[in-house]
Amino acid sequence: MSENTVTARLEGKTVLVIGRGSGIARAATLAARDAGARLVVAGRDRDSLASAYTGTGVRAETVDLTDERSIAELAGRLGEIDHIVSTASARARGTVDALDQETVRISFDTKVIGPILLAKHFKDRFRAGGSFTLFSGSSATRPTPGMLAVAATNGAADVVAKALAVELAPVRVNAVSPGTIDTGAYDALGEEKKAALFADRSARNPARRIGTAQDVAEAVLFAMTSTFLTGVSLAVDGGEPLV
């Protein structure tokens, strides 16, 4: 799909992106804005989001995906909308012996139940041609030790996208499934360990590099604007699950 086609299909549309003011959420937000859409970003900390998007023309709102009332109130404030993108997640890494119920619950509340409730409260607010894009992840198809809860959450998100595509039709619903993306999420490893991890994965995956937030943002734009695409999970992972 050409850049001109994306712009034509997003020009003047209202897009809601739920997530942080950095990383993939920010890249998707600014890419949609640059394609002519009106952007609303929403998260728990509205002030932080507003500060992150100062001078961009992006409107900041408040929402907590673990609180249905918060979701309903956001829907009431926004009214009609064209596209929703939910990038929010809750960290749930750890081996099975280290996981606790609350960690797993919050992961599902944020990435699985939250999008279901978004669909519930926005289903009658989508304009013709609208879409809903939620996020999965490559661990759903290739889990590794320490990623049990993450893999389970991502697998559930993939199923939710398929089920919602049927229930919300003709609103299109898809998932985007990133692999190893350099968004700062790996910085906690320290420079040396992060570099070693990225070098190893770059050497083994078929794309021979690590993904970027922009790679994922382009997939989000495709999901929003490809009018015959629904009920699928778009893998943006460099082929990592293949090896």
XYZ file of N, CA and C in Angstrom:
729
model
N 0.845 -1.195 0.000
C 0.000 0.000 0.000
C 0.884 1.250 0.000
N 0.628 2.161 -0.914
C 1.461 3.343 -1.040
C 1.179 4.334 0.075
N 2.133 5.236 0.283
C 1.961 6.278 1.289
C 0.758 7.150 0.967
N 0.539 7.412 -0.330
C -0.599 8.238 -0.724
C -1.924 7.555 -0.385
N -1.978 6.216 -0.520
C -3.192 5.485 -0.194
C -3.472 5.556 1.292
N -2.420 5.377 2.117
C -2.576 5.469 3.569
C -3.093 6.845 3.959
N -2.504 7.887 3.381
C -2.912 9.254 3.696
C -4.363 9.491 3.307
N -4.753 9.012 2.137
C -6.125 9.205 1.672
C -7.117 8.543 2.614
N -6.743 7.373 3.159
C -7.667 6.623 4.003
C -7.675 7.092 5.457
N -6.690 7.877 5.847
C -6.653 8.377 7.223
C -6.903 9.877 7.326
N -6.898 10.557 6.219
C -7.103 12.011 6.226
C -8.425 12.358 6.904
N -8.324 13.143 7.979
C -9.509 13.600 8.682
C -10.155 12.583 9.600
N -9.585 11.386 9.703
C -10.133 10.357 10.576
C -9.693 10.596 12.024
N -10.490 10.125 12.962
C -10.136 10.222 14.376
C -9.612 8.878 14.849
N -8.405 8.891 15.377
C -7.734 7.669 15.830
C -7.420 7.777 17.317
N -7.825 6.779 18.069
C -7.511 6.690 19.495
C -6.403 5.667 19.683
N -5.301 6.087 20.301
C -4.199 5.180 20.617
C -4.055 5.101 22.133
N -4.167 3.913 22.662
C -4.029 3.715 24.100
C -2.650 3.143 24.388
N -1.921 3.823 25.264
C -0.569 3.382 25.594
C 0.255 4.516 26.142
N 1.550 4.308 26.174
C 2.460 5.298 26.732
C 2.798 6.395 25.714
N 3.569 7.356 26.178
C 3.984 8.439 25.295
C 5.320 8.163 24.640
N 5.725 6.900 24.605
C 7.019 6.531 24.037
C 6.884 5.206 23.293
N 7.987 4.741 22.720
C 8.033 3.433 22.090
C 7.053 3.253 20.949
N 6.460 2.068 20.895
C 5.561 1.706 19.801
C 4.329 2.602 19.767
N 3.756 2.887 20.932
C 2.556 3.729 20.971
C 2.840 5.095 20.359
N 3.964 5.668 20.702
C 4.306 6.995 20.159
C 4.557 6.928 18.650
N 5.272 5.899 18.219
C 5.568 5.770 16.787
C 4.282 5.617 15.991
N 3.340 4.817 16.492
C 2.068 4.626 15.791
C 1.244 5.908 15.788
N 1.259 6.610 16.910
C 0.512 7.859 17.026
C 1.001 8.892 16.022
N 2.295 9.094 15.991
C 2.846 10.125 15.107
C 2.745 9.723 13.638
N 2.835 8.410 13.363
C 2.690 7.957 11.972
C 1.269 8.218 11.475
N 0.287 7.947 12.331
C -1.110 8.205 11.940
C -1.366 9.698 11.803
N -0.789 10.485 12.699
C -0.945 11.935 12.597
C -0.342 12.450 11.297
N 0.842 11.951 10.961
C 1.505 12.386 9.737
C 0.732 11.973 8.492
N -0.128 10.955 8.633
C -0.962 10.517 7.510
C -2.277 11.282 7.451
N -2.422 12.303 8.312
C -3.574 13.175 8.230
C -4.674 12.937 9.232
N -4.483 11.977 10.145
C -5.533 11.680 11.119
C -5.500 12.645 12.298
N -6.640 12.763 12.980
C -6.720 13.476 14.256
C -6.462 12.459 15.354
N -5.498 12.738 16.208
C -5.077 11.745 17.186
C -5.492 12.082 18.608
N -5.996 11.058 19.292
C -6.247 11.125 20.720
C -5.442 10.001 21.357
N -4.648 10.322 22.378
C -3.921 9.294 23.112
C -4.523 9.192 24.506
N -4.526 8.008 25.058
C -5.126 7.821 26.372
C -4.328 6.831 27.198
N -4.258 7.109 28.485
C -3.553 6.241 29.425
C -3.898 6.653 30.834
N -3.314 5.970 31.793
C -3.620 6.257 33.194
C -3.173 7.651 33.616
N -2.023 8.090 33.102
C -1.460 9.373 33.514
C -1.623 10.388 32.381
N -2.743 11.094 32.382
C -3.021 12.044 31.317
C -1.981 13.154 31.264
N -1.559 13.660 32.418
C -0.597 14.763 32.442
C 0.724 14.359 31.798
N 1.170 13.134 32.087
C 2.414 12.645 31.499
C 2.286 12.510 29.983
N 1.151 12.014 29.530
C 0.917 11.891 28.090
C 0.879 13.264 27.421
N 0.174 14.190 28.046
C 0.074 15.536 27.481
C 1.452 16.156 27.341
N 2.290 15.948 28.349
C 3.658 16.479 28.306
C 4.474 15.816 27.202
N 4.311 14.493 27.046
C 5.072 13.761 26.030
C 4.723 14.211 24.615
N 3.487 14.658 24.425
C 3.035 15.042 23.087
C 2.898 16.548 22.909
N 3.537 17.307 23.774
C 3.495 18.768 23.668
C 3.931 19.223 22.271
N 3.135 20.079 21.664
C 3.498 20.640 20.370
C 3.219 19.754 19.178
N 2.584 18.601 19.393
C 2.342 17.679 18.279
C 0.919 17.753 17.744
N 0.040 18.461 18.458
C -1.349 18.509 18.048
C -2.149 17.298 18.466
N -1.555 16.469 19.317
C -2.219 15.249 19.794
C -2.936 15.547 21.107
N -4.178 15.137 21.211
C -4.987 15.348 22.411
C -4.805 14.202 23.393
N -4.621 14.504 24.663
C -4.424 13.478 25.691
C -5.693 13.280 26.514
N -5.999 12.024 26.811
C -7.155 11.646 27.612
C -6.741 10.635 28.677
N -7.642 10.368 29.611
C -7.393 9.410 30.673
C -8.203 8.147 30.462
N -7.545 6.983 30.648
C -8.275 5.714 30.676
C -7.444 4.684 31.434
N -8.109 3.824 32.146
C -7.490 2.701 32.851
C -8.159 1.442 32.321
N -7.429 0.623 31.571
C -8.027 -0.554 30.946
C -8.420 -1.630 31.948
N -8.021 -1.495 33.196
C -8.432 -2.455 34.217
C -9.705 -1.999 34.933
N -10.290 -0.883 34.477
C -11.461 -0.293 35.131
C -12.531 -0.025 34.078
N -13.592 -0.828 34.067
C -14.619 -0.680 33.030
C -15.281 0.692 33.064
N -15.470 1.235 34.245
C -16.095 2.557 34.340
C -15.239 3.606 33.627
N -13.923 3.515 33.779
C -13.011 4.446 33.119
C -13.135 4.339 31.599
N -13.267 3.117 31.100
C -13.414 2.897 29.659
C -14.736 3.482 29.159
N -15.808 3.236 29.912
C -17.125 3.756 29.526
C -17.123 5.281 29.502
N -16.456 5.892 30.478
C -16.400 7.348 30.534
C -15.610 7.920 29.363
N -14.529 7.253 28.977
C -13.754 7.698 27.816
C -14.617 7.636 26.562
N -15.342 6.538 26.388
C -16.214 6.409 25.220
C -17.245 7.538 25.184
N -17.784 7.881 26.347
C -18.757 8.959 26.413
C -18.172 10.304 26.040
N -16.931 10.535 26.438
C -16.295 11.821 26.122
C -15.929 11.934 24.640
N -15.518 10.822 24.037
C -15.029 10.884 22.659
C -16.145 10.822 21.621
N -17.223 10.132 21.928
C -18.292 10.000 20.940
C -17.877 9.108 19.782
N -18.173 9.532 18.545
C -17.846 8.712 17.383
C -16.341 8.697 17.111
N -15.879 7.597 16.544
C -14.444 7.419 16.297
C -14.265 6.557 15.057
N -13.083 6.624 14.457
C -12.807 5.804 13.275
C -11.957 4.577 13.592
N -10.878 4.791 14.314
C -9.964 3.687 14.591
C -9.492 3.720 16.043
N -9.343 2.528 16.618
C -8.758 2.387 17.952
C -7.553 1.470 17.862
N -6.467 1.858 18.535
C -5.266 1.036 18.636
C -4.933 0.912 20.118
N -4.916 -0.313 20.630
C -4.593 -0.526 22.038
C -3.239 -1.210 22.157
N -2.236 -0.460 22.616
C -0.877 -1.007 22.756
C -0.540 -1.349 24.204
N -1.446 -1.064 25.123
C -1.140 -1.188 26.554
C -0.840 -2.630 26.948
N 0.109 -2.786 27.881
C 0.438 -4.104 28.420
C 0.936 -3.930 29.839
N 0.983 -5.031 30.571
C 1.505 -5.018 31.938
C 2.596 -6.077 32.038
N 3.722 -5.711 32.590
C 4.877 -6.604 32.657
C 4.549 -7.856 33.476
N 4.742 -9.029 32.880
C 4.413 -10.274 33.576
C 5.459 -11.352 33.304
N 6.715 -10.937 33.265
C 7.784 -11.910 33.018
C 8.129 -12.662 34.298
N 8.596 -13.887 34.122
C 8.988 -14.696 35.264
C 8.675 -16.158 35.012
N 9.497 -17.047 35.556
C 9.247 -18.476 35.422
C 8.043 -18.850 36.276
N 7.493 -20.030 36.030
C 6.253 -20.428 36.675
C 6.348 -20.415 38.203
N 7.514 -20.743 38.737
C 7.659 -20.758 40.191
C 7.724 -19.361 40.795
N 8.007 -18.353 39.964
C 8.141 -16.985 40.473
C 6.889 -16.138 40.246
N 5.985 -16.603 39.391
C 4.787 -15.820 39.085
C 3.791 -15.858 40.242
N 3.091 -14.744 40.413
C 2.014 -14.714 41.398
C 0.711 -14.367 40.685
N -0.400 -14.649 41.342
C -1.715 -14.486 40.727
C -1.970 -13.056 40.290
N -1.573 -12.095 41.098
C -1.851 -10.700 40.783
C -1.135 -10.252 39.517
N 0.115 -10.680 39.350
C 0.882 -10.321 38.161
C 0.218 -10.846 36.894
N -0.211 -12.109 36.945
C -0.861 -12.714 35.786
C -2.212 -12.041 35.528
N -2.951 -11.767 36.594
C -4.269 -11.159 36.453
C -4.181 -9.785 35.792
N -3.248 -8.970 36.250
C -3.121 -7.625 35.685
C -2.711 -7.687 34.212
N -1.878 -8.648 33.863
C -1.481 -8.809 32.466
C -2.702 -9.084 31.594
N -3.565 -10.007 32.038
C -4.782 -10.310 31.278
C -5.766 -9.142 31.310
N -5.903 -8.505 32.460
C -6.812 -7.361 32.560
C -6.453 -6.272 31.548
N -5.164 -6.036 31.388
C -4.697 -4.930 30.547
C -4.743 -5.254 29.059
N -4.312 -6.454 28.703
C -4.091 -6.765 27.289
C -5.182 -7.624 26.659
N -6.034 -8.228 27.486
C -7.086 -9.103 26.969
C -8.473 -8.591 27.364
N -8.716 -8.483 28.660
C -10.027 -8.038 29.126
C -10.249 -6.572 28.773
N -9.218 -5.749 28.911
C -9.333 -4.334 28.563
C -9.815 -4.119 27.142
N -9.174 -4.743 26.132
C -9.664 -4.594 24.762
C -11.084 -5.110 24.557
N -11.470 -6.181 25.269
C -12.851 -6.657 25.168
C -13.819 -5.580 25.649
N -13.464 -4.915 26.753
C -14.325 -3.863 27.294
C -14.303 -2.616 26.409
N -13.169 -2.345 25.766
C -13.126 -1.255 24.787
C -14.119 -1.543 23.665
N -14.119 -2.787 23.191
C -15.058 -3.164 22.138
C -16.496 -3.002 22.609
N -16.763 -3.385 23.842
C -18.112 -3.278 24.395
C -18.616 -1.839 24.378
N -17.776 -0.911 24.798
C -18.236 0.467 24.964
C -18.062 1.337 23.722
N -17.267 0.871 22.748
C -17.090 1.662 21.521
C -17.772 1.040 20.306
N -18.355 -0.153 20.437
C -18.847 -0.885 19.261
C -19.871 -0.088 18.447
N -20.657 0.731 19.105
C -21.665 1.509 18.379
C -21.182 2.919 18.058
N -19.912 3.173 18.273
C -19.353 4.512 18.042
C -18.407 4.557 16.847
N -18.115 3.396 16.248
C -17.240 3.370 15.086
C -17.975 3.905 13.861
N -17.326 4.791 13.140
C -17.874 5.243 11.864
C -17.642 4.175 10.799
N -18.316 4.304 9.690
C -18.156 3.350 8.583
C -16.679 3.256 8.191
N -16.208 2.036 7.998
C -14.810 1.835 7.633
C -13.876 1.768 8.825
N -14.440 1.737 10.026
C -13.616 1.757 11.229
C -12.878 0.460 11.495
N -11.894 0.552 12.388
C -11.116 -0.635 12.742
C -10.649 -0.560 14.192
N -10.311 -1.733 14.719
C -9.793 -1.871 16.075
C -8.544 -2.742 15.977
N -7.413 -2.208 16.391
C -6.156 -2.954 16.365
C -5.673 -3.150 17.788
N -5.478 -4.400 18.183
C -4.924 -4.666 19.502
C -3.567 -5.345 19.347
N -2.889 -5.549 20.463
C -1.519 -6.056 20.402
C -1.376 -7.432 21.034
N -0.652 -8.281 20.316
C -0.256 -9.600 20.784
C 1.265 -9.580 20.943
N 1.946 -10.650 20.564
C 3.399 -10.686 20.638
C 3.908 -12.042 20.195
N 5.151 -12.108 19.742
C 5.688 -13.338 19.155
C 5.793 -14.485 20.155
N 5.795 -14.179 21.454
C 5.871 -15.259 22.447
C 4.635 -16.146 22.406
N 3.543 -15.667 21.785
C 2.340 -16.490 21.663
C 2.604 -17.728 20.818
N 3.531 -17.632 19.873
C 3.840 -18.761 18.999
C 5.181 -19.406 19.308
N 6.020 -18.699 20.081
C 7.328 -19.271 20.425
C 7.698 -18.877 21.862
N 7.033 -19.471 22.852
C 7.335 -19.113 24.244
C 8.709 -19.599 24.666
N 9.338 -18.845 25.536
C 10.642 -19.201 26.083
C 10.554 -19.164 27.605
N 11.487 -19.799 28.305
C 11.445 -19.780 29.769
C 11.386 -18.358 30.310
N 10.512 -18.136 31.283
C 10.353 -16.812 31.865
C 9.297 -15.976 31.186
N 8.690 -16.504 30.122
C 7.694 -15.743 29.362
C 6.327 -16.425 29.370
N 6.073 -17.293 30.348
C 4.829 -18.043 30.407
C 3.596 -17.135 30.394
N 3.517 -16.202 31.340
C 2.339 -15.332 31.439
C 2.225 -14.406 30.236
N 3.364 -13.949 29.737
C 3.365 -13.091 28.546
C 2.837 -13.869 27.346
N 3.308 -15.102 27.180
C 2.872 -15.934 26.059
C 1.381 -16.230 26.148
N 0.913 -16.553 27.352
C -0.513 -16.857 27.535
C -1.370 -15.637 27.226
N -0.927 -14.462 27.688
C -1.668 -13.227 27.420
C -1.697 -12.926 25.930
N -0.557 -13.059 25.279
C -0.496 -12.762 23.847
C -1.343 -13.744 23.039
N -1.312 -15.022 23.425
C -2.133 -16.008 22.730
C -3.608 -15.680 22.861
N -4.014 -15.259 24.053
C -5.404 -14.873 24.274
C -5.767 -13.651 23.444
N -4.841 -12.695 23.332
C -5.097 -11.488 22.534
C -5.331 -11.847 21.067
N -4.581 -12.811 20.550
C -4.789 -13.252 19.172
C -6.195 -13.806 18.975
N -6.666 -14.590 19.949
C -8.006 -15.171 19.861
C -9.074 -14.082 19.972
N -8.860 -13.116 20.858
C -9.806 -12.008 21.014
C -9.958 -11.249 19.697
N -8.856 -11.027 18.996
C -8.926 -10.309 17.713
C -9.806 -11.057 16.719
N -9.648 -12.371 16.659
C -10.469 -13.168 15.739
C -11.947 -13.118 16.129
N -12.204 -13.310 17.428
C -13.596 -13.338 17.883
C -14.281 -11.986 17.705
N -13.558 -10.912 18.003
C -14.144 -9.580 17.844
C -14.364 -9.237 16.373
N -13.504 -9.760 15.499
C -13.690 -9.511 14.066
C -15.040 -10.038 13.609
N -15.480 -11.142 14.209
C -16.781 -11.716 13.872
C -17.904 -10.912 14.530
N -17.732 -10.585 15.809
C -18.799 -9.900 16.556
C -19.006 -8.445 16.143
N -17.915 -7.750 15.816
C -18.031 -6.328 15.515
C -18.215 -6.025 14.030
N -18.167 -7.050 13.187
C -18.262 -6.830 11.737
C -19.446 -5.915 11.407
N -19.250 -4.953 10.474
C -18.122 -4.813 9.550
C -16.924 -4.023 10.074
N -16.940 -3.622 11.351
C -15.712 -3.039 11.912
C -14.622 -4.103 11.841
N -13.473 -3.738 11.335
C -12.377 -4.700 11.195
C -11.555 -4.747 12.477
N -11.184 -5.955 12.891
C -10.396 -6.133 14.113
C -9.190 -7.016 13.800
N -8.012 -6.525 14.135
C -6.779 -7.267 13.902
C -5.842 -7.107 15.093
N -4.859 -7.984 15.157
C -3.799 -7.867 16.172
C -2.476 -7.626 15.460
N -1.587 -6.924 16.124
C -0.210 -6.770 15.661
C 0.671 -7.500 16.671
N 1.563 -8.339 16.161
C 2.361 -9.216 17.024
C 3.852 -8.939 16.843
N 4.416 -8.028 17.652
C 5.838 -7.705 17.515
C 6.752 -8.799 18.065
N 7.943 -8.856 17.504
C 8.996 -9.707 18.050
C 9.916 -8.866 18.920
N 11.223 -9.041 18.769
C 12.193 -8.270 19.540
C 12.324 -6.880 18.917
N 11.836 -5.879 19.642
C 11.821 -4.504 19.142
C 12.634 -3.626 20.091
N 13.497 -2.793 19.547
C 14.334 -1.919 20.373
C 13.564 -0.641 20.694
N 12.825 -0.697 21.796
C 12.041 0.467 22.219
C 12.500 1.008 23.565
N 13.549 0.433 24.131
C 13.984 0.814 25.466
C 13.567 -0.197 26.515
N 12.707 -1.146 26.125
C 12.222 -2.146 27.080
C 13.345 -3.053 27.573
N 14.407 -3.159 26.778
C 15.515 -4.040 27.157
C 16.655 -3.290 27.852
N 16.494 -1.993 28.050
C 17.569 -1.197 28.651
C 17.914 -1.639 30.072
N 16.923 -2.229 30.764
C 17.150 -2.656 32.139
C 18.204 -3.764 32.231
N 18.481 -4.414 31.114
C 19.508 -5.458 31.115
C 20.908 -4.892 31.273
N 21.057 -3.608 30.979
C 22.395 -3.018 30.954
C 22.929 -3.071 29.532
N 23.812 -2.166 29.196
C 24.294 -2.053 27.813
C 24.933 -3.333 27.296
N 25.771 -3.964 28.133
C 26.505 -5.147 27.681
C 25.565 -6.320 27.396
N 24.657 -6.615 28.322
C 23.734 -7.737 28.136
C 22.745 -7.465 27.013
N 22.297 -6.228 26.923
C 21.376 -5.874 25.845
C 22.051 -6.045 24.487
N 23.272 -5.578 24.359
C 24.007 -5.696 23.096
C 24.220 -7.160 22.724
N 24.520 -7.975 23.724
C 24.746 -9.401 23.467
C 23.448 -10.077 23.017
N 22.346 -9.742 23.678
C 21.057 -10.312 23.310
C 20.666 -9.915 21.892
N 20.796 -8.640 21.569
C 20.436 -8.160 20.235
C 21.335 -8.765 19.163
N 22.612 -8.918 19.472
C 23.538 -9.502 18.500
C 23.161 -10.953 18.214
N 22.816 -11.676 19.270
C 22.426 -13.080 19.107
C 21.148 -13.212 18.279
N 20.138 -12.424 18.599
C 18.870 -12.540 17.883
C 18.977 -12.026 16.455
N 19.790 -11.008 16.242
C 20.004 -10.507 14.882
C 20.703 -11.546 14.019
N 21.624 -12.288 14.625
C 22.381 -13.299 13.876
C 21.503 -14.492 13.506
N 20.458 -14.760 14.325
C 19.658 -15.962 14.115
C 18.355 -15.727 13.358
N 17.755 -14.547 13.485
C 16.461 -14.390 12.803
C 16.660 -14.125 11.307
N 15.699 -14.517 10.477
C 15.861 -14.377 9.028
C 16.040 -12.942 8.537
N 15.525 -11.957 9.272
C 15.675 -10.563 8.841
C 17.072 -10.031 9.150
N 17.791 -10.723 10.036
C 19.159 -10.367 10.428
C 19.278 -8.972 11.046
N 18.242 -8.571 11.765
C 18.323 -7.333 12.524
C 17.247 -7.317 13.602
N 17.323 -6.334 14.491
C 16.314 -6.123 15.517
C 15.286 -5.136 14.982
N 14.052 -5.304 15.371
C 13.003 -4.422 14.895
C 13.020 -3.060 15.563
N 12.330 -2.121 14.945
C 12.211 -0.767 15.484
C 10.736 -0.449 15.709
N 10.502 0.577 16.503
C 9.123 1.015 16.741
C 8.461 1.422 15.431
N 9.227 1.978 14.506
C 8.672 2.391 13.224
C 8.211 1.194 12.399
N 8.936 0.072 12.495
C 8.506 -1.150 11.816
C 7.094 -1.534 12.260
N 6.871 -1.453 13.559
C 5.568 -1.833 14.111
C 4.506 -0.797 13.745
N 4.883 0.476 13.776
C 3.937 1.538 13.427
C 3.427 1.368 12.000
N 4.295 0.936 11.096
C 3.871 0.728 9.712
C 2.848 -0.396 9.612
N 3.000 -1.425 10.448
C 2.024 -2.512 10.478
C 0.688 -2.022 11.020
N 0.727 -1.142 12.004
C -0.496 -0.564 12.565
C -1.232 0.241 11.500
N -0.498 1.047 10.740
C -1.118 1.821 9.658
C -1.759 0.892 8.630
N -1.075 -0.199 8.317
C -1.613 -1.171 7.367
C -2.908 -1.787 7.902
N -2.910 -2.148 9.193
C -4.106 -2.737 9.795
C -5.279 -1.762 9.764
N -4.999 -0.486 9.979
C -6.073 0.506 9.977
C -6.624 0.777 8.591
N -5.784 0.692 7.578
C -6.186 1.181 6.254
C -6.432 0.099 5.208
N -6.072 -1.143 5.491
C -6.305 -2.222 4.542
C -7.732 -2.734 4.736
N -8.632 -2.363 3.862
C -10.064 -2.546 4.100
C -10.579 -3.974 3.903
N -9.705 -4.904 3.490
C -10.123 -6.304 3.359
C -9.348 -7.189 4.335
N -8.804 -6.566 5.359
C -7.994 -7.286 6.357
C -8.734 -7.281 7.684
N -9.086 -8.462 8.183
C -9.723 -8.539 9.492
C -9.555 -9.938 10.082
N -9.464 -9.995 11.407
C -9.357 -11.265 12.108
C -7.997 -11.926 12.033
N -6.955 -11.146 11.748
C -5.619 -11.738 11.617
C -4.653 -11.124 12.632
N -3.549 -11.805 12.819
C -2.462 -11.291 13.652
C -1.262 -11.043 12.756
N -0.870 -9.784 12.637
C 0.248 -9.404 11.774
C 1.560 -9.562 12.526
N 2.385 -10.506 12.107
C 3.665 -10.753 12.770
C 4.717 -9.778 12.273
N 5.228 -8.965 13.176
C 6.300 -8.026 12.852
C 7.482 -8.438 13.714
N 8.126 -9.538 13.315
C 9.102 -10.182 14.203
C 10.368 -10.634 13.511
N 10.556 -10.223 12.254
C 11.780 -10.614 11.543
C 11.894 -12.105 11.320
N 10.784 -12.839 11.464
C 10.831 -14.289 11.300
C 11.401 -15.024 12.502
N 11.499 -14.336 13.641
C 12.121 -14.912 14.829
C 11.520 -16.251 15.271
N 10.184 -16.430 15.234
C 9.621 -17.710 15.666
C 9.980 -18.893 14.761
N 10.559 -18.618 13.596
C 10.892 -19.691 12.665
C 12.164 -20.426 13.047
N 12.972 -19.837 13.900
C 14.287 -20.429 14.213
C 14.419 -20.681 15.705
